[in-house]
Structure formats: structure tokens, C-alpha cells
GROMACS .gro file of C-alpha atoms in nm:
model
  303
    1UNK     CA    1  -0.092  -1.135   2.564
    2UNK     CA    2  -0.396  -1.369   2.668
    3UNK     CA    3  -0.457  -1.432   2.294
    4UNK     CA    4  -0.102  -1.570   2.243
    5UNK     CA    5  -0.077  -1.765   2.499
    6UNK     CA    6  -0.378  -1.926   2.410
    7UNK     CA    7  -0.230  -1.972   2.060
    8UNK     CA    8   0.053  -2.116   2.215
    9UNK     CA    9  -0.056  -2.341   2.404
   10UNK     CA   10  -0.294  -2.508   2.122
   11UNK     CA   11  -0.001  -2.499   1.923
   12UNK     CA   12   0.156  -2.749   2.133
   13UNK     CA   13  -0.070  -2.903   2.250
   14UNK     CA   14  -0.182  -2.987   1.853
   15UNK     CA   15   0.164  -3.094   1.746
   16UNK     CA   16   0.264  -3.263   2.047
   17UNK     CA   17   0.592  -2.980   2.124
   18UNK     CA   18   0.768  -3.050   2.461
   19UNK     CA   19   1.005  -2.748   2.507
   20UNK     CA   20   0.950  -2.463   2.255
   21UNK     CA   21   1.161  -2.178   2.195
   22UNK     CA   22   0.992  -1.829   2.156
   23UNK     CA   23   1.098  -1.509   2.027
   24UNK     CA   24   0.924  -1.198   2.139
   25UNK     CA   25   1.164  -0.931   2.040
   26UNK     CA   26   1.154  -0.515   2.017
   27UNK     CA   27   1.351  -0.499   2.317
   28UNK     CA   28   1.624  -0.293   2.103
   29UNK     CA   29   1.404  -0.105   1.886
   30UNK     CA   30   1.532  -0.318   1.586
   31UNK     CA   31   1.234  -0.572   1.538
   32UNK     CA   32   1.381  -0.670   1.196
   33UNK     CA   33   1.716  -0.718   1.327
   34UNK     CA   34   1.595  -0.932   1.634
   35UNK     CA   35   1.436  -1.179   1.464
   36UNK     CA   36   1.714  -1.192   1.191
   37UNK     CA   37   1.966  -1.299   1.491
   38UNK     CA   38   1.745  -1.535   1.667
   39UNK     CA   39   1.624  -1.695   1.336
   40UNK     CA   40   1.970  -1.749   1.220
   41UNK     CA   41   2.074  -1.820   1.590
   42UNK     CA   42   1.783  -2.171   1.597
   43UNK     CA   43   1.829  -2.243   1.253
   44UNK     CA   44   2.210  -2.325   1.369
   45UNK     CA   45   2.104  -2.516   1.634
   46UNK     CA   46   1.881  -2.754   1.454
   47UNK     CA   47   1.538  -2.619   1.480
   48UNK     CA   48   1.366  -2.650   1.125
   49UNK     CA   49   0.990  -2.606   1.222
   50UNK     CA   50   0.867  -2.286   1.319
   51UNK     CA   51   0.507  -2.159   1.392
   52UNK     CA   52   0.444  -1.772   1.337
   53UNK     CA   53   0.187  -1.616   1.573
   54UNK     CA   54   0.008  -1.318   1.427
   55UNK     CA   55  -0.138  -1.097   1.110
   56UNK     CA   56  -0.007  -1.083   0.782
   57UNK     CA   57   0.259  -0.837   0.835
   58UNK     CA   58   0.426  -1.079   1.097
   59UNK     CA   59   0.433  -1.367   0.864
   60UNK     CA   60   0.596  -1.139   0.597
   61UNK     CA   61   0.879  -1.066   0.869
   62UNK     CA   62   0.936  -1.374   0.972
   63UNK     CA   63   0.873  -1.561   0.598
   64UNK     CA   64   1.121  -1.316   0.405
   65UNK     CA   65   1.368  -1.346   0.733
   66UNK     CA   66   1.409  -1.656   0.614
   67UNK     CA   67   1.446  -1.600   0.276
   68UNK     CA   68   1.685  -1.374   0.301
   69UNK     CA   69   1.897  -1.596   0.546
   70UNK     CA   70   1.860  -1.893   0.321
   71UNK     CA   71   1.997  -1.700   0.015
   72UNK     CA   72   2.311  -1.650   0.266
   73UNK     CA   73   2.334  -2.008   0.293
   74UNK     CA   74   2.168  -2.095   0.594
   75UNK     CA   75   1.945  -2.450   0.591
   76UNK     CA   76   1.736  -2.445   0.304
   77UNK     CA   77   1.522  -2.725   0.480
   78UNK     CA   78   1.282  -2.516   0.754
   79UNK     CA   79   0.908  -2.556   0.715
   80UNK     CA   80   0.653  -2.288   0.847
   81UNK     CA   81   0.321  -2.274   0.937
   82UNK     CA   82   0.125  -2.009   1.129
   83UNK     CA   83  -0.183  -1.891   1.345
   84UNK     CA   84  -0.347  -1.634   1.287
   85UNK     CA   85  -0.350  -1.298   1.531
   86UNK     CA   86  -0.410  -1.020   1.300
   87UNK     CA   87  -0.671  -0.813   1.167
   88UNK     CA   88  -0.748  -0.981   0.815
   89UNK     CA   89  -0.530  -1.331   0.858
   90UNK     CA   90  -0.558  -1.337   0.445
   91UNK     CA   91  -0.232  -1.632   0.446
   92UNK     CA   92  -0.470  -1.878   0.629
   93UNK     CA   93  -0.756  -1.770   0.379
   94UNK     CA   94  -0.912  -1.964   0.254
   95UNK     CA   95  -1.016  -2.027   0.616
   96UNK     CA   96  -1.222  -2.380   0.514
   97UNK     CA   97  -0.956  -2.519   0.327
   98UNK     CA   98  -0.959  -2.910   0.420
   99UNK     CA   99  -0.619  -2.889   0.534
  100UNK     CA  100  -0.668  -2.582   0.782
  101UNK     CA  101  -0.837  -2.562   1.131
  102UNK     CA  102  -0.903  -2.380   1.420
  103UNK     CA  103  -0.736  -2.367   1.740
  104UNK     CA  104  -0.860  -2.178   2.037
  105UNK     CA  105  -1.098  -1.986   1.767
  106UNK     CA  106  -0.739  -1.900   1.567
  107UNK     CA  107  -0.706  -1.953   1.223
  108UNK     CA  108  -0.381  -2.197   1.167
  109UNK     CA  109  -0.207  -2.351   0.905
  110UNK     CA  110  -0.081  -2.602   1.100
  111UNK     CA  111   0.000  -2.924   0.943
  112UNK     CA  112   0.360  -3.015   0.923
  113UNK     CA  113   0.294  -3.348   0.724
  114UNK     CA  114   0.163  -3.229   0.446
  115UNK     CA  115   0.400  -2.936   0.354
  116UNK     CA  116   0.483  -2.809   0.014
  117UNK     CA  117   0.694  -2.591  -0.139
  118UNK     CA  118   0.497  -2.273  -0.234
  119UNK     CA  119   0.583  -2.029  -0.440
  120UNK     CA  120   0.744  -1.647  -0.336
  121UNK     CA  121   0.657  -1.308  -0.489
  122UNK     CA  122   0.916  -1.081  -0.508
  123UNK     CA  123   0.932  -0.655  -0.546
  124UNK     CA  124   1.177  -0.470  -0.626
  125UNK     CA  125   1.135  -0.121  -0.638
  126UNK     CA  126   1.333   0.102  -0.860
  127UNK     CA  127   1.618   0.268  -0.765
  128UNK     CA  128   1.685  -0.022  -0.501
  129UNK     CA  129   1.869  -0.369  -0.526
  130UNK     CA  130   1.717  -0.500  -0.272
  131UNK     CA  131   1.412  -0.689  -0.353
  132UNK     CA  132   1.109  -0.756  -0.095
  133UNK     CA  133   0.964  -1.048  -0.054
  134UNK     CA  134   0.546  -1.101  -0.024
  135UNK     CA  135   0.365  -1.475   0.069
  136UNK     CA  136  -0.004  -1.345  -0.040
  137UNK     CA  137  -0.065  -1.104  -0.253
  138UNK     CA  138   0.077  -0.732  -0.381
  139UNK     CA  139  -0.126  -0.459  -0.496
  140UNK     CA  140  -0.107  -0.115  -0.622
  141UNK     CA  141  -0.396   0.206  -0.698
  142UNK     CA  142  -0.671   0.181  -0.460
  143UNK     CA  143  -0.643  -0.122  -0.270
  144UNK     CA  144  -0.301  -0.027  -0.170
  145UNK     CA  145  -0.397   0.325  -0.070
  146UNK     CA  146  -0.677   0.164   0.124
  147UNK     CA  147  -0.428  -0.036   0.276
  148UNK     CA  148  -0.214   0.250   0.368
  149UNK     CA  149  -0.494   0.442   0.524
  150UNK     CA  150  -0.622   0.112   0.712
  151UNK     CA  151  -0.278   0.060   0.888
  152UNK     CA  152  -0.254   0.434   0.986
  153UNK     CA  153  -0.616   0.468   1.093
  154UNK     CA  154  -0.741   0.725   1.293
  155UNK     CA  155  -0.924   0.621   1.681
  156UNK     CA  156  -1.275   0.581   1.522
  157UNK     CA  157  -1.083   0.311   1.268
  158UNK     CA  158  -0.864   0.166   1.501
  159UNK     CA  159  -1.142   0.125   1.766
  160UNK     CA  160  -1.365  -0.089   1.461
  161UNK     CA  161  -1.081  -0.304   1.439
  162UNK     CA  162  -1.085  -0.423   1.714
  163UNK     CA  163  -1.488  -0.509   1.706
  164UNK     CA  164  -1.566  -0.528   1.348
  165UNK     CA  165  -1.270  -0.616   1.111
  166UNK     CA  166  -1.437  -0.612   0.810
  167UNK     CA  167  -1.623  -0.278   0.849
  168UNK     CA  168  -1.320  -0.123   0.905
  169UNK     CA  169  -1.179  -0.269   0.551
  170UNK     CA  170  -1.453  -0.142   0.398
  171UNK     CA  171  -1.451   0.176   0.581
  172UNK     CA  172  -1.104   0.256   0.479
  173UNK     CA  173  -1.195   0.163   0.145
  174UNK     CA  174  -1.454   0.389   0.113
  175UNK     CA  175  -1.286   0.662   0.242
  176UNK     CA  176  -1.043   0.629  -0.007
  177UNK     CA  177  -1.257   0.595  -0.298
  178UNK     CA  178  -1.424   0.927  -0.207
  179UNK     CA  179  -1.061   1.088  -0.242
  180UNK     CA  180  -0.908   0.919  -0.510
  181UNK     CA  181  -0.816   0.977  -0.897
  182UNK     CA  182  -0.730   0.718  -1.092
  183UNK     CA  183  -0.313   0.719  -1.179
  184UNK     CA  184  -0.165   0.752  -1.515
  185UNK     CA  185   0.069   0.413  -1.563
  186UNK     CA  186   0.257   0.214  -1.818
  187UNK     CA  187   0.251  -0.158  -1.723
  188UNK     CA  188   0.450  -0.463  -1.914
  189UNK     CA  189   0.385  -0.826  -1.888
  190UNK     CA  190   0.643  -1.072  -1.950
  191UNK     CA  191   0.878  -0.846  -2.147
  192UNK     CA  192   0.615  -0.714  -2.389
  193UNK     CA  193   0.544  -0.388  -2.497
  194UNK     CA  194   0.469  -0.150  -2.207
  195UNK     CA  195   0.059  -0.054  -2.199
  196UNK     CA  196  -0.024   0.311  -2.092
  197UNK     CA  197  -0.361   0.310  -1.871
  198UNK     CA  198  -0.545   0.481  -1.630
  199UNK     CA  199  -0.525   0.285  -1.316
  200UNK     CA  200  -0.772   0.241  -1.087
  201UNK     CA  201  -0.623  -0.098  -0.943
  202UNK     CA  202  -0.369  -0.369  -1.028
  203UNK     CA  203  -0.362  -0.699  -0.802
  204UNK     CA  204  -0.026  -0.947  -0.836
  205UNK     CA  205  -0.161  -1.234  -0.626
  206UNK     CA  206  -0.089  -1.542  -0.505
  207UNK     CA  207  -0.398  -1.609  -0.296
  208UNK     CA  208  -0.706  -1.466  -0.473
  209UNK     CA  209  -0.869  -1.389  -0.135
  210UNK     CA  210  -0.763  -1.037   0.059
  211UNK     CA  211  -0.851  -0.715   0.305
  212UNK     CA  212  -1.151  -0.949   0.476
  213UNK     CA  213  -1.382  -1.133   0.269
  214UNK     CA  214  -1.307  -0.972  -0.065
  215UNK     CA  215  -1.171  -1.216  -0.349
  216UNK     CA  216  -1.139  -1.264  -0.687
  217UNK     CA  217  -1.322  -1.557  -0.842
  218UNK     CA  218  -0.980  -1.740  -1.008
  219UNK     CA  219  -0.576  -1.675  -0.891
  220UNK     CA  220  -0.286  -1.938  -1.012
  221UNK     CA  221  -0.182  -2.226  -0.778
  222UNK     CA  222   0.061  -2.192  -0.455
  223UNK     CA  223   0.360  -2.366  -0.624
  224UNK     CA  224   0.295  -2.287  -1.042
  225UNK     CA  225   0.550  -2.020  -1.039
  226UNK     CA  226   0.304  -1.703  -1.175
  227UNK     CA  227   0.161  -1.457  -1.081
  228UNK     CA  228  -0.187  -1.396  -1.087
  229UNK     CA  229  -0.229  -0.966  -1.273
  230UNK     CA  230  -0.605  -0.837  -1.232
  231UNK     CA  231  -0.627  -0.509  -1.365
  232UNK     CA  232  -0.959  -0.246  -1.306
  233UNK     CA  233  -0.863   0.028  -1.517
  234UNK     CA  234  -1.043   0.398  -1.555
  235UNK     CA  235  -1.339   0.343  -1.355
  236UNK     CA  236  -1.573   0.667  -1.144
  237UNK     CA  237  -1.641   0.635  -0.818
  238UNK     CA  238  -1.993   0.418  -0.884
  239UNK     CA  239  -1.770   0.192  -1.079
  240UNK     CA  240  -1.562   0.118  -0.798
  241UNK     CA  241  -1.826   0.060  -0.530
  242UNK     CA  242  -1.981  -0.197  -0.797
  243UNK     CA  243  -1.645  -0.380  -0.849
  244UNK     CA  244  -1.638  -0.379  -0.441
  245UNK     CA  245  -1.979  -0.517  -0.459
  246UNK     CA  246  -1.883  -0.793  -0.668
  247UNK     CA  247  -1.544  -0.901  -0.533
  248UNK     CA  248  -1.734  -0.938  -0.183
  249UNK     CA  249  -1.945  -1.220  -0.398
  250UNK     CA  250  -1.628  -1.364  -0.558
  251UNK     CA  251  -1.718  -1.226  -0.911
  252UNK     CA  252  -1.442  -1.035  -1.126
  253UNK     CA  253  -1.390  -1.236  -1.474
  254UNK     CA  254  -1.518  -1.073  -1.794
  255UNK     CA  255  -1.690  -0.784  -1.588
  256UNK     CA  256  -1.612  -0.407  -1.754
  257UNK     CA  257  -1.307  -0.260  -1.768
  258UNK     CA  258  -1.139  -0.570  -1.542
  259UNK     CA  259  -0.944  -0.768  -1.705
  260UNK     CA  260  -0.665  -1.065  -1.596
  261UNK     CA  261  -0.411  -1.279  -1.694
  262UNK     CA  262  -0.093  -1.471  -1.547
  263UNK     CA  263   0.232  -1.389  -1.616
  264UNK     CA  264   0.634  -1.391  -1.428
  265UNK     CA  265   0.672  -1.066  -1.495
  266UNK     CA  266   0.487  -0.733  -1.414
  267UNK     CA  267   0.685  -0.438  -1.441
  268UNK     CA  268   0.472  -0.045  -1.364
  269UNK     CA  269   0.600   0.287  -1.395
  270UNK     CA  270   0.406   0.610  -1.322
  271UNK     CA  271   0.352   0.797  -1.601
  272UNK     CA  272   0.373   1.110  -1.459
  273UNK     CA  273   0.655   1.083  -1.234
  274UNK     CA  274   0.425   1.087  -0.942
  275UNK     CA  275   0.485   0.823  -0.658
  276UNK     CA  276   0.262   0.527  -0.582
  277UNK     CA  277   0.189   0.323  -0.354
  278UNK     CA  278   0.269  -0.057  -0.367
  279UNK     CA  279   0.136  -0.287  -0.134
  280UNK     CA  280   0.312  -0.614  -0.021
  281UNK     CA  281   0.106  -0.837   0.199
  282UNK     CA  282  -0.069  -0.496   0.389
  283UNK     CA  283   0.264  -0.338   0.395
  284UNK     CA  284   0.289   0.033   0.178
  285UNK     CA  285   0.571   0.176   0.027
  286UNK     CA  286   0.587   0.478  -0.212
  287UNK     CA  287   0.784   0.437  -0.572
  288UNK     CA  288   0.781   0.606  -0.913
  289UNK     CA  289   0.818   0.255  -1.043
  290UNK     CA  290   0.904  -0.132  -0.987
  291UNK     CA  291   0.904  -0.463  -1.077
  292UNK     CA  292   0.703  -0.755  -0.935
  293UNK     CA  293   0.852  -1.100  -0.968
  294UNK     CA  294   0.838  -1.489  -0.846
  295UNK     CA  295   1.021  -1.692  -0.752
  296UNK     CA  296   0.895  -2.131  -0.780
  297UNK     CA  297   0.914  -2.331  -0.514
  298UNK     CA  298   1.092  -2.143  -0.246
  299UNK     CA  299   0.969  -2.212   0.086
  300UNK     CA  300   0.823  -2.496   0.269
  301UNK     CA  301   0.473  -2.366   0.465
  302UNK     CA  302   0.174  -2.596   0.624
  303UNK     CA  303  -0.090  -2.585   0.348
   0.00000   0.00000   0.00000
């Protein structure tokens, strides 16, 4: 509570707010349903800037809230910028971008003058019509069984977190590395032919920085309407911890067995049958198969 009223208060303090409406919702039980009403609720009353308060799961809510409400043809015209309160805070990364500060020690994205339209990912898994939304990056093999395991945690990992963010990344990493077996996939670009490969992991990005200070050395612009694809494919376990190594130094490009490209389209299928996990901006689901998407120039955020 102490950190978000701090946040708050810099916020307007920064942007010169008089009265500012907040949500703080769960009351119910329905988080997801909460916001959706008071979103819709301000956006009918006028309100078109909006400042989210928290880690990257928070922004997805609130982000893809929107989306979703704007496809039902509320005002296509709200802009969004955030602070960050979470663990990793990978949508204000890069953190010493020239348009990004700090507030009260918070990582923000934070100016409303220089807003752009910025491109949205999009995941739809199969069997479902529905199609999730993500504002960073999607992943799927290790990273987003690292992911998984870092958002249950056990007390030793959740205790880390809260003193040492990045060792508990890579301690959740590492623990799944010891575990894990590279999946059997078949993964199409852009309508080609499908590829059969032994995944060890695929990134879709947006943002080439994630999961604390890992990041790969190139990803495609905010508002260029592709999709970053960086594939490690059939690697051991010594293989991994190098590729760890060298995405903590920024290095991935022309390294063994990575490879990358852009592309609009990225569809994956297990080729076993056997369900995977898919990451969206920390958040893991489980599917046999889906398709990752963007859309250009969808929403309005702070830079």
C-alpha cells in the first residue's frame, strides 16, 4: 500500500492531476470483470488518460481491457502510460530510454505528449475464438515454463522476490532447465510450410528485453506491425545455461542452433499431442497448439 501511494502521488504530482479517479477492485472476486465495468464506466464519462500502477500482468489487464472494449465500440482515443510495481517491470524496459524516468524510485512511462500508437500482439489458442492480447513479449518451451514456475513459486522463491528479483528469475530458470526436455513442434511463418523441430525455446516479441535483465541483441520496432520469432532449437542442458549466459550480455544473433527472423504470422502445434505452455506477458496457459498474431497501430501508450 505505501508503495502505491507513493506512485500515486508522483504521478500527480508529475502531470499536474487535480482530482484522480482510482480503481482498486477484487472486492467481488471478479478482478477482470471490475475493471471491465469501471473502465467502460470513465471511458463514458470522458476520461481518456489513464496511468496503470503495477507489474506486467496488471498492464496486460488493464491494456487488453481496453482492447477488448474498444473493439465494442467504446472511444478509440485513450492513451496509457504506467509505473512500474512488479517484479520484472519488462513494459518500461528499456529502463534508460530518453523518454522514461523515475518517480519515487518507480519505473514510469509517463509522458503523455509524446504518445504513439504501438503495436498489439495477439494469441489465440486453438480450440478458442477468443484471442488474448500481450503488450511485450510471448514465449513458449523454457522461458515460459520458467515463467510458470516463477509465478507459482514456492516460500524460498517468493521470499527472493521480494529481495533479489533477478536471482529469483534465474533461480526459476535453472530449476527448470534441470527438469526439462526439449518438445517436439511444427512451427509456420507467414503461411509457409510448417517446420518440425525440437524446441527448446521460441520468443514472439515486441520488446527484446524480458524476465530481468535478459535480452536479445535486435527485436522489430513498437509500431512496424511484426513480430519479432527467435528460435533456440535442440540444445542439452550446457547449451542452455550458455544461451542464458549470453542473453544476460545482449548477444543471440548468428550463435548455434538460434536463429531469428520477423514475420505476422507464427502459428505452433505440438507434435505429439502433448500440451505446452505459452506465455503472454508472464501469464501461462497450457495448449496443444495456437496462433500468435499482431495487430499495427492499436493503442496509444507513453513511450
Amino acid at each position: 500500500r505505501r508503495f502505491v501511494a507513493a506512485a500515486e502521488s508522483s504521478v500527480g504530482t508529475a502531470l499536474g492531476l487535480g482530482h484522480v479517479a482510482r480503481f482498486e477492485g477484487g472486492a467481488s472476486g471478479d478482478l477482470a470483470g471490475e475493471l471491465r465495468a469501471w473502465l467502460a464506466e470513465r471511458l463514458r464519462s470522458g476520461a481518456r488518460k489513464f496511468v496503470v500502477a503495477g507489474g506486467d500482468g496488471t498492464v496486460n489487464l488493464a491494456l487488453s481491457t481496453y482492447v477488448s472494449l474498444r473493439d465494442e465500440g467504446h472511444p478509440s482515443n485513450a492513451v496509457f502510460g504506467a509505473v512500474g510495481l512488479g517484479s520484472s517491470n519488462d513494459f518500461q524496459k528499456p529502463f534508460d530510454s530518453d523518454k522514461r524516468a523515475r518517480l519515487a524510485g518507480f519505473a514510469c512511462r509517463l509522458d503523455f505528449n509524446e504518445a504513439f500508437a504501438h503495436d498489439v500482439g495477439t494469441l489465440v489458442i486453438d480450440g478458442e475464438k477468443r484471442a488474448r492480447h500481450f503488450f511485450v513479449n510471448a514465449s513458449m518451451g523454457v522461458t515460459a515454463e520458467a515463467n510458470d514456475r516463477f509465478n507459482r513459486g514456492g516460500p524460498g522463491l517468493r521470499a527472493m522476490k521480494r529481495v533479489w528479483v533477478d536471482g529469483a528469475i534465474l533461480g526459476a530458470a535453472l530449476s527448470t532447465f534441470a527438469g526439462y526436455e526439449n518438445r517436439a513442434i511444427r512451427l509456420a511463418l507467414d503461411g509457409e510450410n510448417p517446420v518440425e523441430l525440437q524446441l527448446t525455446n521460441l520468443g514472439v516479441i515486441k520488446n527484446r528485453h524480458f524476465s530481468g535483465s535478459f535480452r536479445y541483441d535486435t527485436g522489430p520496432a513498437p509500431d512496424d506491425g511484426m513480430l519479432g520469432v527467435r528460435i533456440c532449437r535442440d540444445m542439452s542442458r550446457v547449451e542452455m545455461l550458455g544461451t542464458l549466459g549470453s542473453l544476460a550480455q545482449g548477444r543471440f544473433s548468428g550463435l548455434s542452433k538460434r536463429s531469428g527472423r520477423d514475420a505476422k504470422d507464427v502459428r505452433v502445434e505440438s507434435a505429439t499431442g502433448t500440451k505446452l505452455a505459452v506465455e503472454t506477458d508472464g501469464e501461462v496457459v497450457l495448449a496443444t497448439g495456437c496462433r500468435f498474431g499482431v495487430r499495427q497501430k492499436e493503442i496509444m501508450l507513453c513511450p
